[in-house]
Every structure is written in structure tokens, then in C-alpha cells.
C-alpha atoms as a PDB file:
ATOM      1  CA  MET A   1      17.533  -2.886  -6.294  1.00  0.00           C
ATOM      2  CA  ILE A   2      15.993  -1.579  -3.862  1.00  0.00           C
ATOM      3  CA  THR A   3      16.613  -2.456  -0.659  1.00  0.00           C
ATOM      4  CA  MET A   4      15.649  -1.411   3.282  1.00  0.00           C
ATOM      5  CA  ASP A   5      18.402   0.836   3.299  1.00  0.00           C
ATOM      6  CA  ASP A   6      16.634   2.734   0.227  1.00  0.00           C
ATOM      7  CA  ILE A   7      13.329   3.095   2.393  1.00  0.00           C
ATOM      8  CA  VAL A   8      13.093   5.927   4.395  1.00  0.00           C
ATOM      9  CA  ARG A   9      11.434   5.347   8.101  1.00  0.00           C
ATOM     10  CA  GLU A  10       8.928   7.564  11.024  1.00  0.00           C
ATOM     11  CA  GLY A  11       9.718  10.663  10.447  1.00  0.00           C
ATOM     12  CA  HIS A  12      11.705  10.832   7.947  1.00  0.00           C
ATOM     13  CA  PRO A  13       9.266  14.841   6.405  1.00  0.00           C
ATOM     14  CA  ALA A  14       8.754  12.154   2.686  1.00  0.00           C
ATOM     15  CA  LEU A  15       6.311  10.396   4.844  1.00  0.00           C
ATOM     16  CA  ARG A  16       4.386  13.288   5.632  1.00  0.00           C
ATOM     17  CA  LYS A  17       3.840  15.271   2.012  1.00  0.00           C
ATOM     18  CA  THR A  18       0.928  14.759  -0.716  1.00  0.00           C
ATOM     19  CA  THR A  19       2.759  14.013  -3.912  1.00  0.00           C
ATOM     20  CA  ASP A  20       2.339  15.015  -7.251  1.00  0.00           C
ATOM     21  CA  GLU A  21       0.775  13.700 -10.008  1.00  0.00           C
ATOM     22  CA  VAL A  22       2.980  11.624 -12.803  1.00  0.00           C
ATOM     23  CA  SER A  23       2.407  13.329 -16.102  1.00  0.00           C
ATOM     24  CA  ILE A  24       1.048  10.325 -18.083  1.00  0.00           C
ATOM     25  CA  PRO A  25       2.355   8.866 -20.735  1.00  0.00           C
ATOM     26  CA  PRO A  26       5.372   8.191 -17.803  1.00  0.00           C
ATOM     27  CA  GLN A  27       8.582   9.422 -18.863  1.00  0.00           C
ATOM     28  CA  GLN A  28      10.811   6.245 -18.885  1.00  0.00           C
ATOM     29  CA  GLU A  29      12.724   6.852 -15.351  1.00  0.00           C
ATOM     30  CA  ASP A  30       9.115   6.969 -13.550  1.00  0.00           C
ATOM     31  CA  LYS A  31       8.784   3.978 -15.134  1.00  0.00           C
ATOM     32  CA  GLN A  32      11.788   1.872 -13.685  1.00  0.00           C
ATOM     33  CA  ILE A  33      11.626   3.297 -10.150  1.00  0.00           C
ATOM     34  CA  LEU A  34       7.919   2.695 -10.434  1.00  0.00           C
ATOM     35  CA  GLU A  35       9.392  -1.837 -11.998  1.00  0.00           C
ATOM     36  CA  GLU A  36      12.199  -0.983  -8.823  1.00  0.00           C
ATOM     37  CA  MET A  37       9.243  -1.100  -6.029  1.00  0.00           C
ATOM     38  CA  LEU A  38       7.423  -3.495  -7.267  1.00  0.00           C
ATOM     39  CA  GLU A  39      10.522  -5.920  -7.632  1.00  0.00           C
ATOM     40  CA  TYR A  40      11.685  -5.209  -4.075  1.00  0.00           C
ATOM     41  CA  LEU A  41       7.496  -6.322  -3.101  1.00  0.00           C
ATOM     42  CA  ARG A  42       8.475  -9.385  -4.952  1.00  0.00           C
ATOM     43  CA  ASN A  43      12.074 -10.353  -3.710  1.00  0.00           C
ATOM     44  CA  SER A  44      10.702  -9.245  -0.040  1.00  0.00           C
ATOM     45  CA  GLN A  45       8.091 -12.237  -0.559  1.00  0.00           C
ATOM     46  CA  ASP A  46      10.959 -14.647  -1.521  1.00  0.00           C
ATOM     47  CA  ASP A  47      12.922 -16.331   1.627  1.00  0.00           C
ATOM     48  CA  GLU A  48      16.357 -16.563   0.334  1.00  0.00           C
ATOM     49  CA  ILE A  49      16.369 -13.501  -1.707  1.00  0.00           C
ATOM     50  CA  CYS A  50      14.994 -11.947   1.617  1.00  0.00           C
ATOM     51  CA  ASP A  51      17.601 -13.237   4.038  1.00  0.00           C
ATOM     52  CA  ARG A  52      20.646 -12.039   1.891  1.00  0.00           C
ATOM     53  CA  TYR A  53      20.020  -8.886   1.218  1.00  0.00           C
ATOM     54  CA  GLY A  54      18.164  -8.584   4.843  1.00  0.00           C
ATOM     55  CA  LEU A  55      15.471  -7.186   3.476  1.00  0.00           C
ATOM     56  CA  ARG A  56      11.703  -6.980   5.625  1.00  0.00           C
ATOM     57  CA  PRO A  57       8.392  -8.904   3.720  1.00  0.00           C
ATOM     58  CA  GLY A  58       5.681  -6.728   2.312  1.00  0.00           C
ATOM     59  CA  VAL A  59       2.444  -6.324  -0.015  1.00  0.00           C
ATOM     60  CA  GLY A  60       2.708  -2.543  -1.104  1.00  0.00           C
ATOM     61  CA  LEU A  61       5.152   0.220  -1.636  1.00  0.00           C
ATOM     62  CA  ALA A  62       4.109   3.618  -2.236  1.00  0.00           C
ATOM     63  CA  ALA A  63       7.174   6.091  -4.034  1.00  0.00           C
ATOM     64  CA  PRO A  64       7.318   8.676  -0.220  1.00  0.00           C
ATOM     65  CA  GLN A  65       8.261   5.384   1.241  1.00  0.00           C
ATOM     66  CA  ILE A  66      11.434   5.818  -0.499  1.00  0.00           C
ATOM     67  CA  ASN A  67      11.768   9.801  -1.091  1.00  0.00           C
ATOM     68  CA  VAL A  68       9.779  10.041  -3.846  1.00  0.00           C
ATOM     69  CA  LEU A  69       7.294  12.883  -4.037  1.00  0.00           C
ATOM     70  CA  LYS A  70       5.274  11.103  -7.110  1.00  0.00           C
ATOM     71  CA  ARG A  71       1.645   9.523  -7.174  1.00  0.00           C
ATOM     72  CA  MET A  72       3.067   6.097  -7.945  1.00  0.00           C
ATOM     73  CA  LEU A  73       2.557   2.806  -5.877  1.00  0.00           C
ATOM     74  CA  ALA A  74       3.346  -1.167  -5.561  1.00  0.00           C
ATOM     75  CA  VAL A  75       1.587  -3.901  -4.932  1.00  0.00           C
ATOM     76  CA  HIS A  76       2.051  -8.264  -4.652  1.00  0.00           C
ATOM     77  CA  PHE A  77       0.020  -9.812  -3.174  1.00  0.00           C
ATOM     78  CA  THR A  78      -2.564 -12.606  -3.199  1.00  0.00           C
ATOM     79  CA  ASP A  79      -5.671 -12.446  -1.811  1.00  0.00           C
ATOM     80  CA  GLN A  80      -7.971 -15.074   0.549  1.00  0.00           C
ATOM     81  CA  ASN A  81      -9.112 -16.770  -2.651  1.00  0.00           C
ATOM     82  CA  ASP A  82      -5.551 -16.478  -4.024  1.00  0.00           C
ATOM     83  CA  ARG A  83      -5.813 -14.066  -7.439  1.00  0.00           C
ATOM     84  CA  LEU A  84      -2.766 -12.828  -7.614  1.00  0.00           C
ATOM     85  CA  TYR A  85      -2.954  -8.344  -7.009  1.00  0.00           C
ATOM     86  CA  SER A  86       0.664  -7.866  -8.684  1.00  0.00           C
ATOM     87  CA  TYR A  87       0.356  -4.035  -9.786  1.00  0.00           C
ATOM     88  CA  GLY A  88       2.751  -0.947 -10.434  1.00  0.00           C
ATOM     89  CA  LEU A  89      -0.004   2.237 -10.591  1.00  0.00           C
ATOM     90  CA  PHE A  90       1.016   5.768 -12.011  1.00  0.00           C
ATOM     91  CA  ASN A  91      -1.733   8.485 -10.210  1.00  0.00           C
ATOM     92  CA  PRO A  92      -3.809   6.071  -8.275  1.00  0.00           C
ATOM     93  CA  LYS A  93      -7.145   7.418  -7.489  1.00  0.00           C
ATOM     94  CA  ILE A  94     -10.103   5.716  -5.331  1.00  0.00           C
ATOM     95  CA  ILE A  95     -13.722   6.308  -7.215  1.00  0.00           C
ATOM     96  CA  SER A  96     -16.126   5.464  -4.852  1.00  0.00           C
ATOM     97  CA  HIS A  97     -15.821   3.180  -1.717  1.00  0.00           C
ATOM     98  CA  SER A  98     -18.457   1.367   1.084  1.00  0.00           C
ATOM     99  CA  VAL A  99     -20.030   2.916   3.656  1.00  0.00           C
ATOM    100  CA  GLU A 100     -19.564  -0.828   4.855  1.00  0.00           C
ATOM    101  CA  ARG A 101     -15.513  -0.849   7.105  1.00  0.00           C
ATOM    102  CA  SER A 102     -13.790  -3.634   7.208  1.00  0.00           C
ATOM    103  CA  TYR A 103      -9.856  -3.948   9.609  1.00  0.00           C
ATOM    104  CA  LEU A 104      -7.297  -6.547   9.769  1.00  0.00           C
ATOM    105  CA  THR A 105      -7.630  -8.311  13.450  1.00  0.00           C
ATOM    106  CA  SER A 106      -3.619  -8.863  13.734  1.00  0.00           C
ATOM    107  CA  GLY A 107      -3.039  -4.349  12.898  1.00  0.00           C
ATOM    108  CA  GLU A 108      -1.233  -3.041  10.256  1.00  0.00           C
ATOM    109  CA  GLY A 109       2.209  -2.870   9.804  1.00  0.00           C
ATOM    110  CA  CYS A 110       4.186  -0.340   7.000  1.00  0.00           C
ATOM    111  CA  LEU A 111       8.118  -1.237   5.514  1.00  0.00           C
ATOM    112  CA  SER A 112       8.334   2.566   7.013  1.00  0.00           C
ATOM    113  CA  VAL A 113       7.704   1.862  10.589  1.00  0.00           C
ATOM    114  CA  ASP A 114      10.201  -0.237  12.673  1.00  0.00           C
ATOM    115  CA  ARG A 115       8.179  -0.531  15.464  1.00  0.00           C
ATOM    116  CA  GLU A 116       4.302  -2.476  16.181  1.00  0.00           C
ATOM    117  CA  VAL A 117       1.355  -0.276  16.466  1.00  0.00           C
ATOM    118  CA  PRO A 118      -1.511  -1.960  18.160  1.00  0.00           C
ATOM    119  CA  GLY A 119      -5.098  -1.600  17.273  1.00  0.00           C
ATOM    120  CA  TYR A 120      -7.892  -1.706  14.746  1.00  0.00           C
ATOM    121  CA  VAL A 121      -7.410   0.863  11.400  1.00  0.00           C
ATOM    122  CA  PRO A 122     -10.655   1.581  10.386  1.00  0.00           C
ATOM    123  CA  ARG A 123     -10.948   1.449   6.541  1.00  0.00           C
ATOM    124  CA  HIS A 124     -13.746   1.426   3.465  1.00  0.00           C
ATOM    125  CA  ARG A 125     -14.614  -2.705   3.091  1.00  0.00           C
ATOM    126  CA  ARG A 126     -15.371  -2.043  -1.061  1.00  0.00           C
ATOM    127  CA  ILE A 127     -13.272   0.670  -2.823  1.00  0.00           C
ATOM    128  CA  THR A 128     -12.972   1.031  -6.865  1.00  0.00           C
ATOM    129  CA  ILE A 129      -9.947   2.544  -7.720  1.00  0.00           C
ATOM    130  CA  LYS A 130      -8.758   4.357 -11.082  1.00  0.00           C
ATOM    131  CA  ALA A 131      -5.209   4.474 -12.383  1.00  0.00           C
ATOM    132  CA  ILE A 132      -2.525   3.941 -15.101  1.00  0.00           C
ATOM    133  CA  ASP A 133      -0.137   0.945 -14.958  1.00  0.00           C
ATOM    134  CA  LEU A 134       3.274   0.028 -16.363  1.00  0.00           C
ATOM    135  CA  GLU A 135       2.002   0.293 -19.783  1.00  0.00           C
ATOM    136  CA  GLY A 136       0.329   3.010 -20.398  1.00  0.00           C
ATOM    137  CA  GLN A 137      -3.237   1.520 -19.586  1.00  0.00           C
ATOM    138  CA  GLU A 138      -5.672   2.903 -17.952  1.00  0.00           C
ATOM    139  CA  VAL A 139      -6.852   0.433 -15.373  1.00  0.00           C
ATOM    140  CA  LYS A 140     -10.419  -0.021 -12.785  1.00  0.00           C
ATOM    141  CA  LEU A 141      -9.665  -2.485  -9.924  1.00  0.00           C
ATOM    142  CA  ARG A 142     -12.887  -3.218  -7.746  1.00  0.00           C
ATOM    143  CA  LEU A 143     -10.597  -4.181  -4.491  1.00  0.00           C
ATOM    144  CA  LYS A 144     -13.031  -5.765  -1.423  1.00  0.00           C
ATOM    145  CA  ASP A 145     -11.852  -7.118   2.284  1.00  0.00           C
ATOM    146  CA  PHE A 146      -7.813  -7.001   2.280  1.00  0.00           C
ATOM    147  CA  ALA A 147      -7.068  -6.291  -1.277  1.00  0.00           C
ATOM    148  CA  ALA A 148      -9.308  -3.031  -0.409  1.00  0.00           C
ATOM    149  CA  ILE A 149      -7.505  -2.582   2.368  1.00  0.00           C
ATOM    150  CA  VAL A 150      -3.669  -2.733   0.736  1.00  0.00           C
ATOM    151  CA  PHE A 151      -4.529  -0.847  -1.504  1.00  0.00           C
ATOM    152  CA  GLN A 152      -6.000   1.981   0.690  1.00  0.00           C
ATOM    153  CA  HIS A 153      -3.494   1.631   2.908  1.00  0.00           C
ATOM    154  CA  GLU A 154      -1.098   2.849  -0.145  1.00  0.00           C
ATOM    155  CA  ILE A 155      -3.089   5.238  -1.475  1.00  0.00           C
ATOM    156  CA  ASP A 156      -2.684   6.951   1.986  1.00  0.00           C
ATOM    157  CA  HIS A 157       0.889   7.138   1.983  1.00  0.00           C
ATOM    158  CA  LEU A 158       0.444   9.386  -1.480  1.00  0.00           C
ATOM    159  CA  ASN A 159      -1.384  11.930   1.141  1.00  0.00           C
ATOM    160  CA  GLY A 160       1.288  11.611   4.006  1.00  0.00           C
ATOM    161  CA  VAL A 161      -0.871   9.519   5.902  1.00  0.00           C
ATOM    162  CA  MET A 162       0.388   6.715   8.075  1.00  0.00           C
ATOM    163  CA  PHE A 163      -2.246   3.870   9.106  1.00  0.00           C
ATOM    164  CA  TYR A 164      -1.885   4.957  12.626  1.00  0.00           C
ATOM    165  CA  ASP A 165      -3.343   7.789  12.480  1.00  0.00           C
ATOM    166  CA  HIS A 166      -6.405   5.951  11.912  1.00  0.00           C
ATOM    167  CA  ILE A 167      -6.243   3.731  14.993  1.00  0.00           C
ATOM    168  CA  ASN A 168      -8.504   5.336  17.918  1.00  0.00           C
ATOM    169  CA  GLN A 169      -5.355   6.270  20.716  1.00  0.00           C
ATOM    170  CA  ASP A 170      -8.637   6.031  23.217  1.00  0.00           C
ATOM    171  CA  ASN A 171      -9.492   2.822  22.344  1.00  0.00           C
ATOM    172  CA  PRO A 172      -7.123   1.071  19.372  1.00  0.00           C
ATOM    173  CA  PHE A 173      -8.747  -2.072  19.913  1.00  0.00           C
ATOM    174  CA  LYS A 174     -12.496  -0.808  19.803  1.00  0.00           C
ATOM    175  CA  GLU A 175     -14.030  -2.434  17.166  1.00  0.00           C
ATOM    176  CA  PRO A 176     -14.978   0.293  14.277  1.00  0.00           C
ATOM    177  CA  GLU A 177     -19.148   0.838  13.453  1.00  0.00           C
ATOM    178  CA  ASN A 178     -20.205  -1.686  10.736  1.00  0.00           C
ATOM    179  CA  ALA A 179     -17.056  -3.357  10.390  1.00  0.00           C
ATOM    180  CA  LYS A 180     -16.210  -6.524   9.101  1.00  0.00           C
ATOM    181  CA  PRO A 181     -13.080  -8.159  10.403  1.00  0.00           C
ATOM    182  CA  ILE A 182     -10.889  -9.618   8.634  1.00  0.00           C
ATOM    183  CA  ASP A 183      -7.840 -12.138   9.338  1.00  0.00           C
ATOM    184  CA  ARG A 184      -5.052 -12.114   7.442  1.00  0.00           C
END
């Protein structure tokens, strides 16, 4: 079981590295790691398990955050329409995105960042991604608003990018142009 002790923090070199593609079909070891990442997210959203193991709640986790430099991510959350997104994905790739942007009005957080980082993080409002799921099937997901933000945050981790790299350093709360604010 993954716990907060397994999650590397800001400053760890793995968080700034570009990750390697996972060979398809995935090895059993890679599937196991990805299943454990998804399990962490489910556990982190259960108050009792959170308290017992000292977990921080999360909606997404990328492999570099547990010091695994492979293109794997897990997400587990519901969007504003109560649609559940619960995926473990290998080699996710954004294949298209909107010009229109969005941002979370509350800002973004990260399991690897133990501090508040104030500011708006501009993201594409809509994206389409392709990936391989835990069953080895290719999936194509069209995402918008909060779901698109979560996936972009995690895919950034696979490229060594942290969410605060996107914040306007001179004016952190400057509303991004052509962007829809998302309350969460």
C-alpha cells in the first residue's frame, strides 16, 4: 500500500525528469504499481483510512511522484456532474486541446508540495487524450473543465513540470485570457 512516506516531495530530482514510455503490453510489475497508485487515491478519499494511515486526499497521482520514471498516472474523482473518473493509464498523451482556457479559482495543490502556492494555473479547457488502460485497452477520453485540469496536472508530472511553473510570477491572481473560472 502506498502511503505519504512513498510520495516524493518538492526538490526531489524525479519531479523534474521526463519519464520513459511504458512498453505495451505492460509488464506485471508496472500494472501492480499503477493499481497501487489508484488504490492510494481511493484510500485517500476515505476519511477513516486517511486518518488511520495519515494520508493526504488526492485526485491524481503520477508515477514520478513515487520515484518511478515511467509514463503512468492514476486519477480518481467525480466531476461537477457527478461522473466518476477512475483510471490507471499508461503512456497518456494529449492529442488535441481547445484554445479556450480554464483555471481553478481555488488554485491547484499537489501531493508532492507541502505548502500552499497561491495563484491561478491556466490550463486548456478541453482536451482529448489517448492512453492504454490497466486492461491493456486503448482508451480515448474527451475531457473538459475540472477533469481536463486534473489530467493536465498529472501529464505535466510525466514531463517534469510542476503546477506552479504555470502561475504568472508577476501577478499570480491575474485572470488568464480567454479562460473560464472553475469552482471546486
